[in-house]
Every structure is written in C-alpha cells, then in structure tokens.
Tab-separated table of C-alpha atoms in Angstrom:
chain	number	residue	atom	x	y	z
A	1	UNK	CA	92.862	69.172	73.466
A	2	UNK	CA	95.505	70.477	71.355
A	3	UNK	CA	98.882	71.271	72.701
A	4	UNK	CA	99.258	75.157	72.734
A	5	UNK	CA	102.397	76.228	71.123
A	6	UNK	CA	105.159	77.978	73.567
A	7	UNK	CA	105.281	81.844	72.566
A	8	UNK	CA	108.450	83.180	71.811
A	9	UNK	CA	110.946	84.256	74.424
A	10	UNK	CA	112.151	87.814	73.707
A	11	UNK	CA	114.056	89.775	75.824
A	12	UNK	CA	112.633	92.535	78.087
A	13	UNK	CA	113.026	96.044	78.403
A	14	UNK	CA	115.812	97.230	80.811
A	15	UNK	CA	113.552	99.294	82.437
A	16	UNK	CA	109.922	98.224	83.204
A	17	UNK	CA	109.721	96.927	87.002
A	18	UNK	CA	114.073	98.159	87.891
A	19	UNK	CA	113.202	101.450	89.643
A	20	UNK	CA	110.155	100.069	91.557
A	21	UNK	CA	112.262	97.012	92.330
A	22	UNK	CA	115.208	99.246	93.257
A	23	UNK	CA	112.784	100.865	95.813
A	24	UNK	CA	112.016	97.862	97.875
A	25	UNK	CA	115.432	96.312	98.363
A	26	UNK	CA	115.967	97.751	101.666
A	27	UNK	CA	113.307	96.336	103.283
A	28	UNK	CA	114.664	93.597	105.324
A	29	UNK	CA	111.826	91.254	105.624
A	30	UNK	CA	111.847	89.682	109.263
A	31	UNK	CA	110.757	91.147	112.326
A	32	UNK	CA	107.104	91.076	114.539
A	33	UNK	CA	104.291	93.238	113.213
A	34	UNK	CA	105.225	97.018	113.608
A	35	UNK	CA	105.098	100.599	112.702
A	36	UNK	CA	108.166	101.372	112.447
A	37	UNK	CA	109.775	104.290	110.631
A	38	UNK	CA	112.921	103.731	108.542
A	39	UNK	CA	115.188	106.252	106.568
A	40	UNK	CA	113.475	108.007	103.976
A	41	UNK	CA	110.540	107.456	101.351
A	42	UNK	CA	111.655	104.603	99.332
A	43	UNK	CA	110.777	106.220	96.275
A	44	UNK	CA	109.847	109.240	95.250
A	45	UNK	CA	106.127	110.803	94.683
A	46	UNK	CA	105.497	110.685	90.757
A	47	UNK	CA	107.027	113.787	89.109
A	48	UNK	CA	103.739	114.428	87.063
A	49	UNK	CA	100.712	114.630	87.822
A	50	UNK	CA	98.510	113.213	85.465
A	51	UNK	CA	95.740	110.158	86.310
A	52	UNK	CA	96.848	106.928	85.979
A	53	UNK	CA	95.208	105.466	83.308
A	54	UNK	CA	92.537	102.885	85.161
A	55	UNK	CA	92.608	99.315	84.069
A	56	UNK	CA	90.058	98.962	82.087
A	57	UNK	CA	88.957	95.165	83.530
A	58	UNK	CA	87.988	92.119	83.928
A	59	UNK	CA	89.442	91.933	87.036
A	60	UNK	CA	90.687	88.292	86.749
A	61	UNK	CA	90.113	85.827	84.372
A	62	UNK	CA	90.247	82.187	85.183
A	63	UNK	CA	89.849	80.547	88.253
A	64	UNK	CA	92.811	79.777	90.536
A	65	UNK	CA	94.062	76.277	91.127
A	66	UNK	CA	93.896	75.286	94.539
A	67	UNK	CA	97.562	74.127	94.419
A	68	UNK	CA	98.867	77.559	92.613
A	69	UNK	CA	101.724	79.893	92.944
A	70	UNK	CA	100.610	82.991	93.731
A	71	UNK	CA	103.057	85.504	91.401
A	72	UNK	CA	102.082	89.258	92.748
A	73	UNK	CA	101.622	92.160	90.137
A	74	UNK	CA	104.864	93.919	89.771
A	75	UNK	CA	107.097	91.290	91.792
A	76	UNK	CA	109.087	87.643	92.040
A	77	UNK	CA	108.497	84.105	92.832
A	78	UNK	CA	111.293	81.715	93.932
A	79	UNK	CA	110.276	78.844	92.030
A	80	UNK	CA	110.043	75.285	94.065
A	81	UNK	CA	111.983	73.821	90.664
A	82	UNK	CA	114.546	76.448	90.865
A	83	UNK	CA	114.927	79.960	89.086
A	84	UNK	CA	111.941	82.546	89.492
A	85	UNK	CA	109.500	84.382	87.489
A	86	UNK	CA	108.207	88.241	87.805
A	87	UNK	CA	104.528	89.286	87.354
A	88	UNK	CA	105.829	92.411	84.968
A	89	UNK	CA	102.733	94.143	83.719
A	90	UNK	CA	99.309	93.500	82.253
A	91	UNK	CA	97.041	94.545	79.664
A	92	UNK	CA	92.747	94.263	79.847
A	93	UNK	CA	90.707	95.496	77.068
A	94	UNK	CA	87.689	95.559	79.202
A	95	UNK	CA	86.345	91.597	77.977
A	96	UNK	CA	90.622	89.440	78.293
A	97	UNK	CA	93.325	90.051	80.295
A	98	UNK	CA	97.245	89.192	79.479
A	99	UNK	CA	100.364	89.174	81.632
A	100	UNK	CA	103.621	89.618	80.846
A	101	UNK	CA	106.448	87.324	82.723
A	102	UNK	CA	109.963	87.569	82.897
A	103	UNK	CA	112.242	84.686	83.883
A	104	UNK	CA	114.073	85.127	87.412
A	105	UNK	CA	113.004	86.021	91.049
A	106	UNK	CA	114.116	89.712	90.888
A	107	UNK	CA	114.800	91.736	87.843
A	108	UNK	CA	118.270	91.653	85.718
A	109	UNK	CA	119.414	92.896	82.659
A	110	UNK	CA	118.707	90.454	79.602
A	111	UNK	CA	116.172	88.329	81.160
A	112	UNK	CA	113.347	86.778	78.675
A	113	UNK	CA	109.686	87.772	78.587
A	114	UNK	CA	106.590	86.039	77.439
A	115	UNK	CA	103.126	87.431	77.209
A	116	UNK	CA	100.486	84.420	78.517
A	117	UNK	CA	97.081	83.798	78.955
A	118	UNK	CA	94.694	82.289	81.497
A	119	UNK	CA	94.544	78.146	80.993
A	120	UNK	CA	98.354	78.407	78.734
A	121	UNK	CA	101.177	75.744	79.454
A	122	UNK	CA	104.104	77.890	79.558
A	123	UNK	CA	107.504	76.535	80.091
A	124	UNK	CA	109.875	79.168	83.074
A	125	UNK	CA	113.299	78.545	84.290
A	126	UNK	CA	112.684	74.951	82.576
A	127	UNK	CA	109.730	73.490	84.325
A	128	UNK	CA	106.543	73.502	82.998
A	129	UNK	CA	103.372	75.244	84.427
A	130	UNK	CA	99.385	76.147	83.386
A	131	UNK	CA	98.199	79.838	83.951
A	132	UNK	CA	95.183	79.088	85.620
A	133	UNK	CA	94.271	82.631	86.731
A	134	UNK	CA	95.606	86.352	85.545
A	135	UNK	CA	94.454	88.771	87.462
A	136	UNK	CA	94.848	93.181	88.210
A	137	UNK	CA	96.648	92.012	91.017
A	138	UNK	CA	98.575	88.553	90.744
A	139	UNK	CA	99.115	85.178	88.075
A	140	UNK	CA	99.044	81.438	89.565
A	141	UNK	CA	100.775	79.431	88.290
A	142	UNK	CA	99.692	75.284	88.494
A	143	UNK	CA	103.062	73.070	88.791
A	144	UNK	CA	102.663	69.978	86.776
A	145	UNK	CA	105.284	68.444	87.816
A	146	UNK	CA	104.440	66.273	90.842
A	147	UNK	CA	107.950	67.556	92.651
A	148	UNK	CA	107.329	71.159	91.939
A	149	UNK	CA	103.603	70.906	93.598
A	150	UNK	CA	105.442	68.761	96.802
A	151	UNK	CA	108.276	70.924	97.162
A	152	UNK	CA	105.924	74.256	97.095
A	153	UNK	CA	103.898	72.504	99.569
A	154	UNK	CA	106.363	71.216	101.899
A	155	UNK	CA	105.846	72.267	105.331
A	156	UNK	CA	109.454	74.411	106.664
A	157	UNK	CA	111.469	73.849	109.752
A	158	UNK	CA	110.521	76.719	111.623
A	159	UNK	CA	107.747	79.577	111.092
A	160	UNK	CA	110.103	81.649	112.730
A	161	UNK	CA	111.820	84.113	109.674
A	162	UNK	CA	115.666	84.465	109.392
A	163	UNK	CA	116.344	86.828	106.840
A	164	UNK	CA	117.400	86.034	102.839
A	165	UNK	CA	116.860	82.697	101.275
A	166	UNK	CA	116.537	80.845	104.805
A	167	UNK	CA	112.508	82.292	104.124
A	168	UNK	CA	112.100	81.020	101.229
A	169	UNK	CA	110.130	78.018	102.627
A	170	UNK	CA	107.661	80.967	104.512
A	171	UNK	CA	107.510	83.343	101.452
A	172	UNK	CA	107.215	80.905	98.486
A	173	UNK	CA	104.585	78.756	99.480
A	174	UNK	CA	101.886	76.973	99.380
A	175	UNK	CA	101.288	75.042	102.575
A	176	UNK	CA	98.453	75.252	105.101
A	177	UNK	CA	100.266	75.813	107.791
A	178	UNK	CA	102.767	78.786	106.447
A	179	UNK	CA	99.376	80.174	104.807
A	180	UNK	CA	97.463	80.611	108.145
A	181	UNK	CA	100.217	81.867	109.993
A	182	UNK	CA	100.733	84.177	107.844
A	183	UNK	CA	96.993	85.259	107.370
A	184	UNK	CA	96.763	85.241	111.310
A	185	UNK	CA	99.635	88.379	111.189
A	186	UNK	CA	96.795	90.261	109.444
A	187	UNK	CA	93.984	91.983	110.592
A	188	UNK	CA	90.826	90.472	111.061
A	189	UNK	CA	88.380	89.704	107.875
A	190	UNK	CA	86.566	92.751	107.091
A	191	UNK	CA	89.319	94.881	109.562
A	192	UNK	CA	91.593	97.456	108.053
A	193	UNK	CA	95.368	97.378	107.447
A	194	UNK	CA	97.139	100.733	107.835
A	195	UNK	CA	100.595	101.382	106.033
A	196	UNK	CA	102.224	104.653	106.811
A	197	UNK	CA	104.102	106.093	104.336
A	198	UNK	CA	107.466	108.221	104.406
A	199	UNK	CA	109.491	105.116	104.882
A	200	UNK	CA	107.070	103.563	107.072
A	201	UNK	CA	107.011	99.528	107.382
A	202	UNK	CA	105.051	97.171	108.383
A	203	UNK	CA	106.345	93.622	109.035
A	204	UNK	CA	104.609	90.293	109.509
A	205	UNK	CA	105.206	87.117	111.201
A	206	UNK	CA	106.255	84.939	108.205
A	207	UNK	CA	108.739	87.564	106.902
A	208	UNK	CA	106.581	89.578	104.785
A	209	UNK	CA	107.641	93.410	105.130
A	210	UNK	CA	105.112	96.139	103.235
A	211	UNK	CA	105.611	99.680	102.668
A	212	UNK	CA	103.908	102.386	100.677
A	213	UNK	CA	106.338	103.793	98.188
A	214	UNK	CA	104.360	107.445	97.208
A	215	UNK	CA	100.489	108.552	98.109
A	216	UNK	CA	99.604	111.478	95.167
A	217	UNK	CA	96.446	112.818	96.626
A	218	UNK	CA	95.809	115.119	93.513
A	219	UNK	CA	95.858	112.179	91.447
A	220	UNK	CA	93.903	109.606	93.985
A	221	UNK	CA	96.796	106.814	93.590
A	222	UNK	CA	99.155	105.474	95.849
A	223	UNK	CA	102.223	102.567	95.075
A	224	UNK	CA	102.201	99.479	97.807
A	225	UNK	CA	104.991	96.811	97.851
A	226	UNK	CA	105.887	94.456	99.878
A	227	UNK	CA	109.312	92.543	100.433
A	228	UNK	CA	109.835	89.076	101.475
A	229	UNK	CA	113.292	86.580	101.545
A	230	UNK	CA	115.237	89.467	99.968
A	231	UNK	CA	112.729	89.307	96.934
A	232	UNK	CA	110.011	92.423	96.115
A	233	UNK	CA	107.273	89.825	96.346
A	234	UNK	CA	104.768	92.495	95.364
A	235	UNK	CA	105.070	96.523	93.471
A	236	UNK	CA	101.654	98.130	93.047
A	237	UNK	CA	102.090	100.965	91.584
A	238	UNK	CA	98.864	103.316	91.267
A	239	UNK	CA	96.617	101.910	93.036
A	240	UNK	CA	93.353	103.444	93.456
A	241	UNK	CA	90.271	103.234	96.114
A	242	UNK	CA	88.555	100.298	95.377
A	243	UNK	CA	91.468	97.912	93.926
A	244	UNK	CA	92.701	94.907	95.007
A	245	UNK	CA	95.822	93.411	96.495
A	246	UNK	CA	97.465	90.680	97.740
A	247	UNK	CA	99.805	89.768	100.521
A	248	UNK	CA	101.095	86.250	101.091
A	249	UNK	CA	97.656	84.557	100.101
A	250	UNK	CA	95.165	87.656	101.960
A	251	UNK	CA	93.252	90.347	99.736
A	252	UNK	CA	92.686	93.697	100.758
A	253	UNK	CA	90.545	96.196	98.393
A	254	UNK	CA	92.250	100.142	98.897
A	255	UNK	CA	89.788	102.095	101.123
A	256	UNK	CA	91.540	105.346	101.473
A	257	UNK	CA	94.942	106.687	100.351
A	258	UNK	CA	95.650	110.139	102.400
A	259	UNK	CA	98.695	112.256	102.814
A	260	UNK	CA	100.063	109.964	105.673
A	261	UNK	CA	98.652	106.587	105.051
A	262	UNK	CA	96.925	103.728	102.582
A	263	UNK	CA	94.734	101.669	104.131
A	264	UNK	CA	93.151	98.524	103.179
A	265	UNK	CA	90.416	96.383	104.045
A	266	UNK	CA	90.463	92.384	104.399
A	267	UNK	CA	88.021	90.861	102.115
A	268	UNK	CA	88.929	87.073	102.440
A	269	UNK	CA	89.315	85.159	105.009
C-alpha cells in the first residue's frame, strides 16, 4: 500500500476550542462520585439563539483499534510518547467525515493543525500514529510504536486520583484495569447519568470530573465537558437528544436536556 503523504502543518486559529477550554479549567478532577454545586455556571448560555446547525453524519467512520487512544471531540490527550493532541472540530458531508487536530494536551497560542482522515498515518508531537476511527464524538488514534502502545497500557500505581499530572496514568489510558474502574463509577448499562447544570459537577472514581456548561431549551442543545488530570478531556458543545458521547471509554446517547439538567443514557457496556 502506498505511503500516504503527511498533510501540511498550519497553524490554528487563536480562537476555536480557548473559550470552551477556558470554561472547564476549574474543575479539579478528583473526588468520589457527587452532586455537588460549585461557584457559578462555567460558561455562559449562548447569546443567540439560533439552531445549531446538526451534523449532517455518518456518525463514525472506521472502526476503532482495540489498542486506541480515545481523543474526545472538543478536548486533549496526554500522549504516552510525550506532548498531546486536541480533537478540535469536524466536518461530515452526510457520506465522510474529517477531524481537525492540533498538537498539545490543552490549547495555546501558535500550535499546528492538521485535517486527517479515518485509516491516515499522521505524525503528532513526533511519534507516529494511524486514525483508525473519526467519529461526532471522539478520534483513536493506533500507536505504532511498540513503546507508545506499552506505555498507554501500563497498569498505574494506584487507582486512587491525586490531582494534576499524578492522573495521568488513570485519565490517559488504555488498560483493563483503569478502564473498568472507571466504567464501574458509571451508571449501569442502559441506566441514566444526570448532570446538573449551574456549576453543577459530577466526579468519578478515576478522576474524571463532568459538568454541563449551558442547557438552551429554545434551541434543544446543551454543552457537556468533562475534566480530567488538569486537562478538558472532553467539550461538547450543542449537543442534541439523541447524540452521542463519551467519558473515559463509556457512551451515553443525550435523552433529555431541561432547564436544570442533561441526562444521558449508557449504551455500552
């Protein structure tokens, strides 16, 4: 098969994912599973009110590797290699799907971009990778070098969170253990996840914190992040009934956004 050609690194905008981003760095990420109200709404409800525009599909394209990093629409991935890499946005025409990636765990000014899709070799923070799925909702990434895939996999000291980088072995990975431990902090398959909004959070086990940013009932969409290591792991913004998510290796499809709450329903195991 012939070697696809790298696409040209340009830099990205400075704004893009900053104020979503910007939003989520309070969250501390640590702490058992709670409701727990904090300060105010992390951001603002959208000052206009006009529909979203709805992604026009396919959903994903590809299929996952079993051994991928899972990069989450809107947020950052601590690499196992070193450096980082941000899910920035996406395009779908209704038959492909792109994403866009910037280099680094969490947004700065002058960081490169690349637009990929699903089965490229692409080249971040100097190790190489395969996008073997793009999806609404995250990009995996398939480590090929043999380090990268043992390092992502390695199994941590504790499962116990301590706040910052000390998570990064809970938050970036892609062992069985940290995985079900995680998934465990979750509501059952087929259960429902409620996220308050107005500041509310809701932590997990592992270190995973999630909060719902806005809820615009006249225009039926809500943001959802979540925060984990000091790193917005995840920004949805505009989420609609019916779309997917993902939270440390779980999906949940939106099955109501109200005033006071999104909730979400577990669809995998």
């Amino acid at each position: 098969m012939a070697t696809r050609r790298r696409p040209v690194l340009r830099p990205a905008s400075k704004y893009g994912m900053a104020g979503a981003v910007t939003a989520l760095l309070a969250l501390t990420g640590c702490g058992s599973s709670s409701d727990d109200a904090v300060g105010g709404d992390p951001s603002p409800a959208p000052a206009t009110t006009q529909a979203a525009a709805k992604d026009k599909g396919p959903e994903c394209v590809g299929k996952a590797a079993s051994d991928g990093l899972h990069v989450l629409r809107g947020g950052g991935y601590r690499l196992p290699g070193g450096g980082g890499v941000q899910y920035d946005s996406a395009t779908a025409d209704g038959t492909t799907r792109t994403a866009t990636l910037r280099d680094g765990a969490s947004y700065a000014d002058g960081q490169q971009q690349q637009t990929v899709k699903a089965g490229q070799r692409i080249t971040v923070s100097g190790h190489a990778y395969t996008v073997s799925q793009i999806c609404a909702y995250r990009v995996v990434l398939e480590p090929h070098d043999a380090k990268d895939k043992a390092a992502a996999a390695a199994a941590p000291k504790s499962l116990e969170p301590k706040g910052g980088k000390a998570d990064n072995g809970l938050c970036f990975s892609t062992n069985a253990s940290v995985l079900a431990a995680a998934a465990k902090g979750f509501p059952a398959k087929g259960n429902t996840l409620s996220v308050l909004r107005n500041g509310g959070v809701t932590r997990f086990p592992t270190g995973l914190s999630i909060t719902v940013s806005y809820v615009d009932t006249r225009t039926h969409t809500a943001g959802v992040g979540a925060n984990c290591a000091a790193i917005p792991v995840a920004v949805y913004k505009d989420v609609r009934v019916g779309d997917t998510v993902e939270f440390a290796g779980v999906l949940f499809k939106v099955s109501d956004l109200s005033d006071g709450a999104v909730r979400m329903t577990r669809t995998s195991t």
